[in-house]
Amino acid sequence: MTSQFKTVLLLGLLSALIIILGGMLGGQTGIVVALGLAVVMNAGSYWYSDKIVLSMYRARELAQEEAPLLHRMVGELAQAAGVPKPRVCIVPDETPNAFATGRDPEHGVIAVTEGIMRLLSAEELRGVLAHEMSHIANRDILIQTVAGVLGSAITAIANMLQWFAMFGGGRSSDENGRGLNPLAAMFMAMLAPIAATLIQMAISRSREYLADATGARLCGQPLALAGALARLDSYNKQRPLNNYNPATENMFTVSPLSAGGLAGLFSTHPPMQERIARLQEMARRGA
C-alpha cells in the first residue's frame, strides 16, 4: 500500500468520524457543518499541519549557531538519506523525545526536546535523529501529522458531544425537533476517539519498524539507536510531556504514554522490547 493511498484512506476515515459526530450534534445541519469542517481541516492540515503541531508544543526554530552539533548531525543524515536538510526546532520540555513533521521532504522539520539534548550521548542522539530523518525520507510525516491534527479535532468534537449528552440531551438537535439521544451520544463520544486511535495505530506501527531499520542504517549504529529508545521509553513513562496531546502520539520517537494495560493495546507504537530486539538483531547480523 503506497503512502499516497494511506494518506487518502486516513483522511477519509477520520473525516467520516468528524461528519458522524457532527450529525449526532446537529442532525442534517450538523452533517453539513461537519462536512465543511472536514474539508477545511483536510486542506489546512495538509498545508499548515506542521505549524499547528509545532505551536502545540511551543517549538521554535534553532539557528545554526545555537546548536552547531545538532545542525551538523541533521545535515549529514539528510545527505545520507538523499533529502533536503530539514528545519531544526527545539521544544521547551525536559521530557526527552523528538518528532518529525511537514507535508513532504522539501518542507521537513525535526523537533527535539530540551531534555533529549541533555540525556543522550552524541551517538544515541544521532540514532534518534536518523529515525526521524527516516520518517521524512519514507514520506511518513504527512500521514503522521495529518493524523495528529484530525485526531485532535475528533477528540475535541467528542468532548462537545459528551457535554451535550449530559446537559443538552433534551434540546432539539435538528430541524425536525428530534432531541439528542444521551445514551447514543455518550457511546459515540467514547467510541470516536478510540476509533481514531485505531486508525492511527494500524498505519503507524509498521512505519515505526521501518523507520528504526532505516535509521539504524543511516547512522550506522543500530545499538546506539536501541540504547536511545530504551532510555527515552523509561523517562517518558516516569515523566510525560507537558501539555501533551494524545492525538499526536504517533508522531514521537517513543510514545509519551505508559505502555502498560490498555494504553499499550491502543498505542500507535509497537512494543518497545520488539523494537529493541530487531535493532539488536540488525547489529548481530551486521546489517
PDB file of C-alpha atoms in Angstrom:
ATOM      1  CA  MET A   1       0.000   0.000   0.000  1.00  0.00           C
ATOM      2  CA  THR A   2       1.562   3.333  -1.085  1.00  0.00           C
ATOM      3  CA  SER A   3       1.967   6.324   1.223  1.00  0.00           C
ATOM      4  CA  GLN A   4      -0.358   8.329  -1.038  1.00  0.00           C
ATOM      5  CA  PHE A   5      -3.119   5.725  -0.742  1.00  0.00           C
ATOM      6  CA  LYS A   6      -2.619   5.523   3.017  1.00  0.00           C
ATOM      7  CA  THR A   7      -2.955   9.291   3.277  1.00  0.00           C
ATOM      8  CA  VAL A   8      -6.222   9.283   1.299  1.00  0.00           C
ATOM      9  CA  LEU A   9      -7.562   6.384   3.389  1.00  0.00           C
ATOM     10  CA  LEU A  10      -6.618   8.112   6.634  1.00  0.00           C
ATOM     11  CA  LEU A  11      -8.164  11.412   5.598  1.00  0.00           C
ATOM     12  CA  GLY A  12     -11.343   9.644   4.502  1.00  0.00           C
ATOM     13  CA  LEU A  13     -11.821   7.591   7.659  1.00  0.00           C
ATOM     14  CA  LEU A  14     -11.005  10.386  10.080  1.00  0.00           C
ATOM     15  CA  SER A  15     -13.139  12.840   8.093  1.00  0.00           C
ATOM     16  CA  ALA A  16     -16.040  10.361   8.234  1.00  0.00           C
ATOM     17  CA  LEU A  17     -15.765  10.320  12.018  1.00  0.00           C
ATOM     18  CA  ILE A  18     -15.963  14.114  12.113  1.00  0.00           C
ATOM     19  CA  ILE A  19     -19.092  14.042   9.906  1.00  0.00           C
ATOM     20  CA  ILE A  20     -20.772  11.345  12.039  1.00  0.00           C
ATOM     21  CA  LEU A  21     -20.098  13.332  15.190  1.00  0.00           C
ATOM     22  CA  GLY A  22     -21.470  16.466  13.511  1.00  0.00           C
ATOM     23  CA  GLY A  23     -24.625  14.606  12.556  1.00  0.00           C
ATOM     24  CA  MET A  24     -25.163  13.490  16.134  1.00  0.00           C
ATOM     25  CA  LEU A  25     -24.672  17.034  17.398  1.00  0.00           C
ATOM     26  CA  GLY A  26     -26.924  18.780  14.891  1.00  0.00           C
ATOM     27  CA  GLY A  27     -28.740  16.391  12.561  1.00  0.00           C
ATOM     28  CA  GLN A  28     -28.594  17.283   8.852  1.00  0.00           C
ATOM     29  CA  THR A  29     -27.378  20.772   9.640  1.00  0.00           C
ATOM     30  CA  GLY A  30     -24.637  19.279  11.770  1.00  0.00           C
ATOM     31  CA  ILE A  31     -23.598  16.962   8.914  1.00  0.00           C
ATOM     32  CA  VAL A  32     -23.289  19.915   6.519  1.00  0.00           C
ATOM     33  CA  VAL A  33     -21.281  21.912   9.069  1.00  0.00           C
ATOM     34  CA  ALA A  34     -19.084  18.901   9.871  1.00  0.00           C
ATOM     35  CA  LEU A  35     -18.540  18.197   6.162  1.00  0.00           C
ATOM     36  CA  GLY A  36     -17.385  21.763   5.678  1.00  0.00           C
ATOM     37  CA  LEU A  37     -15.179  21.449   8.746  1.00  0.00           C
ATOM     38  CA  ALA A  38     -13.666  18.221   7.413  1.00  0.00           C
ATOM     39  CA  VAL A  39     -12.856  19.843   4.050  1.00  0.00           C
ATOM     40  CA  VAL A  40     -11.292  22.872   5.729  1.00  0.00           C
ATOM     41  CA  MET A  41      -9.300  20.729   8.158  1.00  0.00           C
ATOM     42  CA  ASN A  42      -8.063  18.401   5.416  1.00  0.00           C
ATOM     43  CA  ALA A  43      -6.796  21.360   3.406  1.00  0.00           C
ATOM     44  CA  GLY A  44      -5.484  23.106   6.484  1.00  0.00           C
ATOM     45  CA  SER A  45      -3.766  20.016   7.874  1.00  0.00           C
ATOM     46  CA  TYR A  46      -2.041  19.454   4.517  1.00  0.00           C
ATOM     47  CA  TRP A  47      -0.682  22.997   4.220  1.00  0.00           C
ATOM     48  CA  TYR A  48      -0.364  24.056   7.858  1.00  0.00           C
ATOM     49  CA  SER A  49      -0.227  20.882   9.976  1.00  0.00           C
ATOM     50  CA  ASP A  50       3.482  21.359  10.722  1.00  0.00           C
ATOM     51  CA  LYS A  51       2.819  24.850  12.086  1.00  0.00           C
ATOM     52  CA  ILE A  52      -0.163  23.571  14.108  1.00  0.00           C
ATOM     53  CA  VAL A  53       1.812  20.745  15.715  1.00  0.00           C
ATOM     54  CA  LEU A  54       4.879  22.892  16.382  1.00  0.00           C
ATOM     55  CA  SER A  55       2.673  25.510  18.049  1.00  0.00           C
ATOM     56  CA  MET A  56       1.044  22.809  20.216  1.00  0.00           C
ATOM     57  CA  TYR A  57       4.417  22.167  21.815  1.00  0.00           C
ATOM     58  CA  ARG A  58       5.711  25.764  21.672  1.00  0.00           C
ATOM     59  CA  ALA A  59       8.573  24.661  19.447  1.00  0.00           C
ATOM     60  CA  ARG A  60      10.887  27.295  17.989  1.00  0.00           C
ATOM     61  CA  GLU A  61      13.423  27.029  15.196  1.00  0.00           C
ATOM     62  CA  LEU A  62      17.054  26.735  16.257  1.00  0.00           C
ATOM     63  CA  ALA A  63      19.649  28.861  14.497  1.00  0.00           C
ATOM     64  CA  GLN A  64      22.842  27.170  13.312  1.00  0.00           C
ATOM     65  CA  GLU A  65      24.967  28.945  15.929  1.00  0.00           C
ATOM     66  CA  GLU A  66      22.670  27.869  18.780  1.00  0.00           C
ATOM     67  CA  ALA A  67      23.225  24.134  18.215  1.00  0.00           C
ATOM     68  CA  PRO A  68      26.033  23.559  15.684  1.00  0.00           C
ATOM     69  CA  LEU A  69      26.463  19.860  16.564  1.00  0.00           C
ATOM     70  CA  LEU A  70      22.744  19.184  16.180  1.00  0.00           C
ATOM     71  CA  HIS A  71      22.630  21.009  12.844  1.00  0.00           C
ATOM     72  CA  ARG A  72      25.699  19.141  11.603  1.00  0.00           C
ATOM     73  CA  MET A  73      24.170  15.772  12.502  1.00  0.00           C
ATOM     74  CA  VAL A  74      20.889  16.647  10.790  1.00  0.00           C
ATOM     75  CA  GLY A  75      22.731  17.882   7.687  1.00  0.00           C
ATOM     76  CA  GLU A  76      24.867  14.740   7.423  1.00  0.00           C
ATOM     77  CA  LEU A  77      21.884  12.435   7.894  1.00  0.00           C
ATOM     78  CA  ALA A  78      19.822  14.369   5.348  1.00  0.00           C
ATOM     79  CA  GLN A  79      22.630  13.987   2.819  1.00  0.00           C
ATOM     80  CA  ALA A  80      22.855  10.256   3.533  1.00  0.00           C
ATOM     81  CA  ALA A  81      19.070   9.910   3.160  1.00  0.00           C
ATOM     82  CA  GLY A  82      19.009  11.925  -0.067  1.00  0.00           C
ATOM     83  CA  VAL A  83      16.576  14.589   1.183  1.00  0.00           C
ATOM     84  CA  PRO A  84      16.881  18.344   1.759  1.00  0.00           C
ATOM     85  CA  LYS A  85      18.098  19.329   5.229  1.00  0.00           C
ATOM     86  CA  PRO A  86      15.006  19.748   7.456  1.00  0.00           C
ATOM     87  CA  ARG A  87      14.500  22.741   9.692  1.00  0.00           C
ATOM     88  CA  VAL A  88      15.574  22.049  13.277  1.00  0.00           C
ATOM     89  CA  CYS A  89      13.330  23.065  16.187  1.00  0.00           C
ATOM     90  CA  ILE A  90      13.541  22.826  19.975  1.00  0.00           C
ATOM     91  CA  VAL A  91      10.637  22.022  22.313  1.00  0.00           C
ATOM     92  CA  PRO A  92      10.909  23.627  25.778  1.00  0.00           C
ATOM     93  CA  ASP A  93      10.299  20.438  27.776  1.00  0.00           C
ATOM     94  CA  GLU A  94      12.557  18.343  29.995  1.00  0.00           C
ATOM     95  CA  THR A  95      10.961  15.053  28.917  1.00  0.00           C
ATOM     96  CA  PRO A  96      13.310  13.540  26.302  1.00  0.00           C
ATOM     97  CA  ASN A  97      11.638  12.909  22.947  1.00  0.00           C
ATOM     98  CA  ALA A  98      11.606  14.005  19.301  1.00  0.00           C
ATOM     99  CA  PHE A  99       9.329  14.104  16.277  1.00  0.00           C
ATOM    100  CA  ALA A 100       9.334  14.983  12.581  1.00  0.00           C
ATOM    101  CA  THR A 101       6.662  16.939  10.745  1.00  0.00           C
ATOM    102  CA  GLY A 102       5.990  18.647   7.401  1.00  0.00           C
ATOM    103  CA  ARG A 103       3.973  17.745   4.313  1.00  0.00           C
ATOM    104  CA  ASP A 104       6.944  16.432   2.281  1.00  0.00           C
ATOM    105  CA  PRO A 105      10.754  16.147   2.433  1.00  0.00           C
ATOM    106  CA  GLU A 106      11.118  19.660   0.970  1.00  0.00           C
ATOM    107  CA  HIS A 107       9.214  21.061   3.977  1.00  0.00           C
ATOM    108  CA  GLY A 108      10.511  18.691   6.653  1.00  0.00           C
ATOM    109  CA  VAL A 109      11.071  19.659  10.271  1.00  0.00           C
ATOM    110  CA  ILE A 110      12.782  17.720  13.047  1.00  0.00           C
ATOM    111  CA  ALA A 111      11.930  18.848  16.568  1.00  0.00           C
ATOM    112  CA  VAL A 112      13.747  17.715  19.708  1.00  0.00           C
ATOM    113  CA  THR A 113      13.021  18.481  23.338  1.00  0.00           C
ATOM    114  CA  GLU A 114      15.479  20.214  25.625  1.00  0.00           C
ATOM    115  CA  GLY A 115      15.504  17.059  27.740  1.00  0.00           C
ATOM    116  CA  ILE A 116      16.753  14.796  24.948  1.00  0.00           C
ATOM    117  CA  MET A 117      19.689  17.107  24.320  1.00  0.00           C
ATOM    118  CA  ARG A 118      20.807  16.671  27.925  1.00  0.00           C
ATOM    119  CA  LEU A 119      20.053  12.965  28.358  1.00  0.00           C
ATOM    120  CA  LEU A 120      21.526  11.207  25.339  1.00  0.00           C
ATOM    121  CA  SER A 121      25.096  10.747  24.203  1.00  0.00           C
ATOM    122  CA  ALA A 122      26.075  12.096  20.780  1.00  0.00           C
ATOM    123  CA  GLU A 123      25.807   8.593  19.252  1.00  0.00           C
ATOM    124  CA  GLU A 124      22.366   7.996  20.770  1.00  0.00           C
ATOM    125  CA  LEU A 125      21.107  11.425  19.683  1.00  0.00           C
ATOM    126  CA  ARG A 126      22.347  10.746  16.165  1.00  0.00           C
ATOM    127  CA  GLY A 127      20.385   7.484  16.200  1.00  0.00           C
ATOM    128  CA  VAL A 128      17.176   9.265  17.182  1.00  0.00           C
ATOM    129  CA  LEU A 129      17.726  11.941  14.528  1.00  0.00           C
ATOM    130  CA  ALA A 130      18.296   9.174  11.976  1.00  0.00           C
ATOM    131  CA  HIS A 131      14.987   7.568  12.991  1.00  0.00           C
ATOM    132  CA  GLU A 132      13.145  10.851  12.439  1.00  0.00           C
ATOM    133  CA  MET A 133      15.033  11.510   9.199  1.00  0.00           C
ATOM    134  CA  SER A 134      13.808   8.117   8.009  1.00  0.00           C
ATOM    135  CA  HIS A 135      10.208   9.197   8.560  1.00  0.00           C
ATOM    136  CA  ILE A 136      10.926  12.196   6.321  1.00  0.00           C
ATOM    137  CA  ALA A 137      12.722  10.135   3.661  1.00  0.00           C
ATOM    138  CA  ASN A 138       9.995   7.454   3.732  1.00  0.00           C
ATOM    139  CA  ARG A 139       7.326  10.186   3.422  1.00  0.00           C
ATOM    140  CA  ASP A 140       5.579   9.165   6.623  1.00  0.00           C
ATOM    141  CA  ILE A 141       5.413  12.657   8.075  1.00  0.00           C
ATOM    142  CA  LEU A 142       2.323  13.829   6.178  1.00  0.00           C
ATOM    143  CA  ILE A 143       0.391  10.762   7.361  1.00  0.00           C
ATOM    144  CA  GLN A 144       1.557  11.223  10.948  1.00  0.00           C
ATOM    145  CA  THR A 145       0.931  14.964  11.101  1.00  0.00           C
ATOM    146  CA  VAL A 146      -2.497  14.874   9.446  1.00  0.00           C
ATOM    147  CA  ALA A 147      -3.487  12.047  11.784  1.00  0.00           C
ATOM    148  CA  GLY A 148      -2.443  14.147  14.766  1.00  0.00           C
ATOM    149  CA  VAL A 149      -4.363  17.238  13.653  1.00  0.00           C
ATOM    150  CA  LEU A 150      -7.584  15.404  12.689  1.00  0.00           C
ATOM    151  CA  GLY A 151      -7.333  13.173  15.752  1.00  0.00           C
ATOM    152  CA  SER A 152      -7.200  16.297  17.910  1.00  0.00           C
ATOM    153  CA  ALA A 153     -10.330  17.633  16.188  1.00  0.00           C
ATOM    154  CA  ILE A 154     -12.194  14.355  16.727  1.00  0.00           C
ATOM    155  CA  THR A 155     -11.303  14.363  20.415  1.00  0.00           C
ATOM    156  CA  ALA A 156     -12.493  17.966  20.791  1.00  0.00           C
ATOM    157  CA  ILE A 157     -15.810  17.306  18.997  1.00  0.00           C
ATOM    158  CA  ALA A 158     -16.322  14.113  21.012  1.00  0.00           C
ATOM    159  CA  ASN A 159     -15.876  16.136  24.205  1.00  0.00           C
ATOM    160  CA  MET A 160     -18.525  18.581  22.963  1.00  0.00           C
ATOM    161  CA  LEU A 161     -20.859  15.687  22.193  1.00  0.00           C
ATOM    162  CA  GLN A 162     -20.338  14.300  25.681  1.00  0.00           C
ATOM    163  CA  TRP A 163     -21.177  17.697  27.163  1.00  0.00           C
ATOM    164  CA  PHE A 164     -24.383  17.941  25.090  1.00  0.00           C
ATOM    165  CA  ALA A 165     -25.324  14.404  26.109  1.00  0.00           C
ATOM    166  CA  MET A 166     -25.072  15.311  29.785  1.00  0.00           C
ATOM    167  CA  PHE A 167     -26.535  18.813  29.722  1.00  0.00           C
ATOM    168  CA  GLY A 168     -28.344  19.287  26.413  1.00  0.00           C
ATOM    169  CA  GLY A 169     -29.968  15.954  25.686  1.00  0.00           C
ATOM    170  CA  GLY A 170     -33.480  17.332  25.942  1.00  0.00           C
ATOM    171  CA  ARG A 171     -32.892  20.136  23.456  1.00  0.00           C
ATOM    172  CA  SER A 172     -33.781  19.954  19.793  1.00  0.00           C
ATOM    173  CA  SER A 173     -30.842  18.686  17.770  1.00  0.00           C
ATOM    174  CA  ASP A 174     -32.227  19.066  14.246  1.00  0.00           C
ATOM    175  CA  GLU A 175     -34.835  20.864  12.163  1.00  0.00           C
ATOM    176  CA  ASN A 176     -37.466  18.188  12.929  1.00  0.00           C
ATOM    177  CA  GLY A 177     -37.255  18.790  16.652  1.00  0.00           C
ATOM    178  CA  ARG A 178     -35.685  15.429  17.483  1.00  0.00           C
ATOM    179  CA  GLY A 179     -33.732  15.511  20.711  1.00  0.00           C
ATOM    180  CA  LEU A 180     -30.234  14.185  21.156  1.00  0.00           C
ATOM    181  CA  ASN A 181     -30.230  10.599  22.454  1.00  0.00           C
ATOM    182  CA  PRO A 182     -27.997  10.894  25.552  1.00  0.00           C
ATOM    183  CA  LEU A 183     -27.002   7.217  25.623  1.00  0.00           C
ATOM    184  CA  ALA A 184     -26.135   7.102  21.916  1.00  0.00           C
ATOM    185  CA  ALA A 185     -24.266  10.383  22.212  1.00  0.00           C
ATOM    186  CA  MET A 186     -22.255   9.202  25.208  1.00  0.00           C
ATOM    187  CA  PHE A 187     -21.419   5.952  23.430  1.00  0.00           C
ATOM    188  CA  MET A 188     -20.269   7.789  20.301  1.00  0.00           C
ATOM    189  CA  ALA A 189     -18.322  10.321  22.344  1.00  0.00           C
ATOM    190  CA  MET A 190     -16.328   7.455  23.850  1.00  0.00           C
ATOM    191  CA  LEU A 191     -16.080   5.400  20.653  1.00  0.00           C
ATOM    192  CA  ALA A 192     -14.905   8.124  18.251  1.00  0.00           C
ATOM    193  CA  PRO A 193     -11.517   8.874  19.888  1.00  0.00           C
ATOM    194  CA  ILE A 194     -10.856   5.121  20.205  1.00  0.00           C
ATOM    195  CA  ALA A 195     -11.703   4.595  16.533  1.00  0.00           C
ATOM    196  CA  ALA A 196      -9.406   7.485  15.563  1.00  0.00           C
ATOM    197  CA  THR A 197      -6.591   5.928  17.608  1.00  0.00           C
ATOM    198  CA  LEU A 198      -7.116   2.523  15.977  1.00  0.00           C
ATOM    199  CA  ILE A 199      -6.891   4.097  12.518  1.00  0.00           C
ATOM    200  CA  GLN A 200      -3.655   5.830  13.503  1.00  0.00           C
ATOM    201  CA  MET A 201      -2.317   2.646  15.103  1.00  0.00           C
ATOM    202  CA  ALA A 202      -2.992   0.456  12.067  1.00  0.00           C
ATOM    203  CA  ILE A 203      -0.866   2.714   9.892  1.00  0.00           C
ATOM    204  CA  SER A 204       1.788   3.867  12.366  1.00  0.00           C
ATOM    205  CA  ARG A 205       3.133   0.642  13.860  1.00  0.00           C
ATOM    206  CA  SER A 206       4.593  -0.751  10.646  1.00  0.00           C
ATOM    207  CA  ARG A 207       6.082   2.656   9.819  1.00  0.00           C
ATOM    208  CA  GLU A 208       7.907   2.747  13.177  1.00  0.00           C
ATOM    209  CA  TYR A 209       9.630  -0.581  12.491  1.00  0.00           C
ATOM    210  CA  LEU A 210      10.672   0.683   9.059  1.00  0.00           C
ATOM    211  CA  ALA A 211      11.960   3.978  10.496  1.00  0.00           C
ATOM    212  CA  ASP A 212      14.008   2.083  13.105  1.00  0.00           C
ATOM    213  CA  ALA A 213      15.607  -0.118  10.439  1.00  0.00           C
ATOM    214  CA  THR A 214      16.239   2.750   8.020  1.00  0.00           C
ATOM    215  CA  GLY A 215      17.506   4.971  10.820  1.00  0.00           C
ATOM    216  CA  ALA A 216      19.913   2.301  12.047  1.00  0.00           C
ATOM    217  CA  ARG A 217      21.394   2.061   8.549  1.00  0.00           C
ATOM    218  CA  LEU A 218      21.615   5.835   8.190  1.00  0.00           C
ATOM    219  CA  CYS A 219      23.525   6.318  11.451  1.00  0.00           C
ATOM    220  CA  GLY A 220      25.417   3.028  11.099  1.00  0.00           C
ATOM    221  CA  GLN A 221      24.886   2.164  14.774  1.00  0.00           C
ATOM    222  CA  PRO A 222      21.792   0.021  15.482  1.00  0.00           C
ATOM    223  CA  LEU A 223      22.818  -0.458  19.127  1.00  0.00           C
ATOM    224  CA  ALA A 224      23.101   3.299  19.693  1.00  0.00           C
ATOM    225  CA  LEU A 225      19.510   3.718  18.482  1.00  0.00           C
ATOM    226  CA  ALA A 226      18.408   0.737  20.594  1.00  0.00           C
ATOM    227  CA  GLY A 227      20.031   2.257  23.682  1.00  0.00           C
ATOM    228  CA  ALA A 228      18.431   5.624  22.994  1.00  0.00           C
ATOM    229  CA  LEU A 229      14.973   4.043  22.614  1.00  0.00           C
ATOM    230  CA  ALA A 230      15.352   2.204  25.933  1.00  0.00           C
ATOM    231  CA  ARG A 231      16.336   5.372  27.778  1.00  0.00           C
ATOM    232  CA  LEU A 232      13.626   7.503  26.171  1.00  0.00           C
ATOM    233  CA  ASP A 233      10.980   4.886  26.903  1.00  0.00           C
ATOM    234  CA  SER A 234      11.964   4.731  30.581  1.00  0.00           C
ATOM    235  CA  TYR A 235      11.978   8.516  31.051  1.00  0.00           C
ATOM    236  CA  ASN A 236       8.669   9.071  29.243  1.00  0.00           C
ATOM    237  CA  LYS A 237       6.902   6.536  31.475  1.00  0.00           C
ATOM    238  CA  GLN A 238       8.109   8.397  34.544  1.00  0.00           C
ATOM    239  CA  ARG A 239       7.568  11.952  33.318  1.00  0.00           C
ATOM    240  CA  PRO A 240       5.107  12.640  30.468  1.00  0.00           C
ATOM    241  CA  LEU A 241       5.429  15.676  28.243  1.00  0.00           C
ATOM    242  CA  ASN A 242       3.835  18.907  29.439  1.00  0.00           C
ATOM    243  CA  ASN A 243       0.679  19.894  27.530  1.00  0.00           C
ATOM    244  CA  TYR A 244       0.794  16.542  25.787  1.00  0.00           C
ATOM    245  CA  ASN A 245      -1.972  15.914  23.223  1.00  0.00           C
ATOM    246  CA  PRO A 246      -2.703  12.152  22.942  1.00  0.00           C
ATOM    247  CA  ALA A 247      -3.783  12.574  19.309  1.00  0.00           C
ATOM    248  CA  THR A 248      -0.157  13.349  18.377  1.00  0.00           C
ATOM    249  CA  GLU A 249       1.286  10.205  19.994  1.00  0.00           C
ATOM    250  CA  ASN A 250       2.085   8.652  16.617  1.00  0.00           C
ATOM    251  CA  MET A 251       4.496  11.470  15.761  1.00  0.00           C
ATOM    252  CA  PHE A 252       7.018  10.934  18.563  1.00  0.00           C
ATOM    253  CA  THR A 253      10.106   8.705  18.556  1.00  0.00           C
ATOM    254  CA  VAL A 254       8.745   6.880  21.601  1.00  0.00           C
ATOM    255  CA  SER A 255       5.220   7.002  22.949  1.00  0.00           C
ATOM    256  CA  PRO A 256       4.759   9.656  25.644  1.00  0.00           C
ATOM    257  CA  LEU A 257       2.167   7.298  27.162  1.00  0.00           C
ATOM    258  CA  SER A 258       2.832   4.416  29.534  1.00  0.00           C
ATOM    259  CA  ALA A 259       2.876   1.134  27.617  1.00  0.00           C
ATOM    260  CA  GLY A 260       1.113  -0.809  30.353  1.00  0.00           C
ATOM    261  CA  GLY A 261      -2.501  -2.013  30.374  1.00  0.00           C
ATOM    262  CA  LEU A 262      -4.961  -0.569  27.867  1.00  0.00           C
ATOM    263  CA  ALA A 263      -2.520   2.184  26.888  1.00  0.00           C
ATOM    264  CA  GLY A 264      -0.237  -0.458  25.410  1.00  0.00           C
ATOM    265  CA  LEU A 265      -3.057  -2.068  23.455  1.00  0.00           C
ATOM    266  CA  PHE A 266      -4.033   1.233  21.857  1.00  0.00           C
ATOM    267  CA  SER A 267      -0.541   2.697  21.447  1.00  0.00           C
ATOM    268  CA  THR A 268       0.390   3.839  17.954  1.00  0.00           C
ATOM    269  CA  HIS A 269       3.913   2.488  18.620  1.00  0.00           C
ATOM    270  CA  PRO A 270       4.990  -1.169  18.541  1.00  0.00           C
ATOM    271  CA  PRO A 271       6.150  -2.778  21.820  1.00  0.00           C
ATOM    272  CA  MET A 272       9.487  -1.285  22.807  1.00  0.00           C
ATOM    273  CA  GLN A 273      11.018  -4.684  23.569  1.00  0.00           C
ATOM    274  CA  GLU A 274      10.310  -5.788  19.996  1.00  0.00           C
ATOM    275  CA  ARG A 275      11.774  -2.605  18.508  1.00  0.00           C
ATOM    276  CA  ILE A 276      14.968  -3.030  20.536  1.00  0.00           C
ATOM    277  CA  ALA A 277      15.202  -6.745  19.725  1.00  0.00           C
ATOM    278  CA  ARG A 278      15.002  -6.034  15.996  1.00  0.00           C
ATOM    279  CA  LEU A 279      17.780  -3.451  16.240  1.00  0.00           C
ATOM    280  CA  GLN A 280      19.940  -5.831  18.252  1.00  0.00           C
ATOM    281  CA  GLU A 281      19.406  -8.469  15.570  1.00  0.00           C
ATOM    282  CA  MET A 282      20.472  -5.967  12.917  1.00  0.00           C
ATOM    283  CA  ALA A 283      23.673  -5.294  14.858  1.00  0.00           C
ATOM    284  CA  ARG A 284      24.327  -9.020  15.254  1.00  0.00           C
ATOM    285  CA  ARG A 285      23.928  -9.596  11.523  1.00  0.00           C
ATOM    286  CA  GLY A 286      25.990  -6.517  10.732  1.00  0.00           C
ATOM    287  CA  ALA A 287      23.123  -5.112   8.666  1.00  0.00           C
TER     288      ALA A 287
END
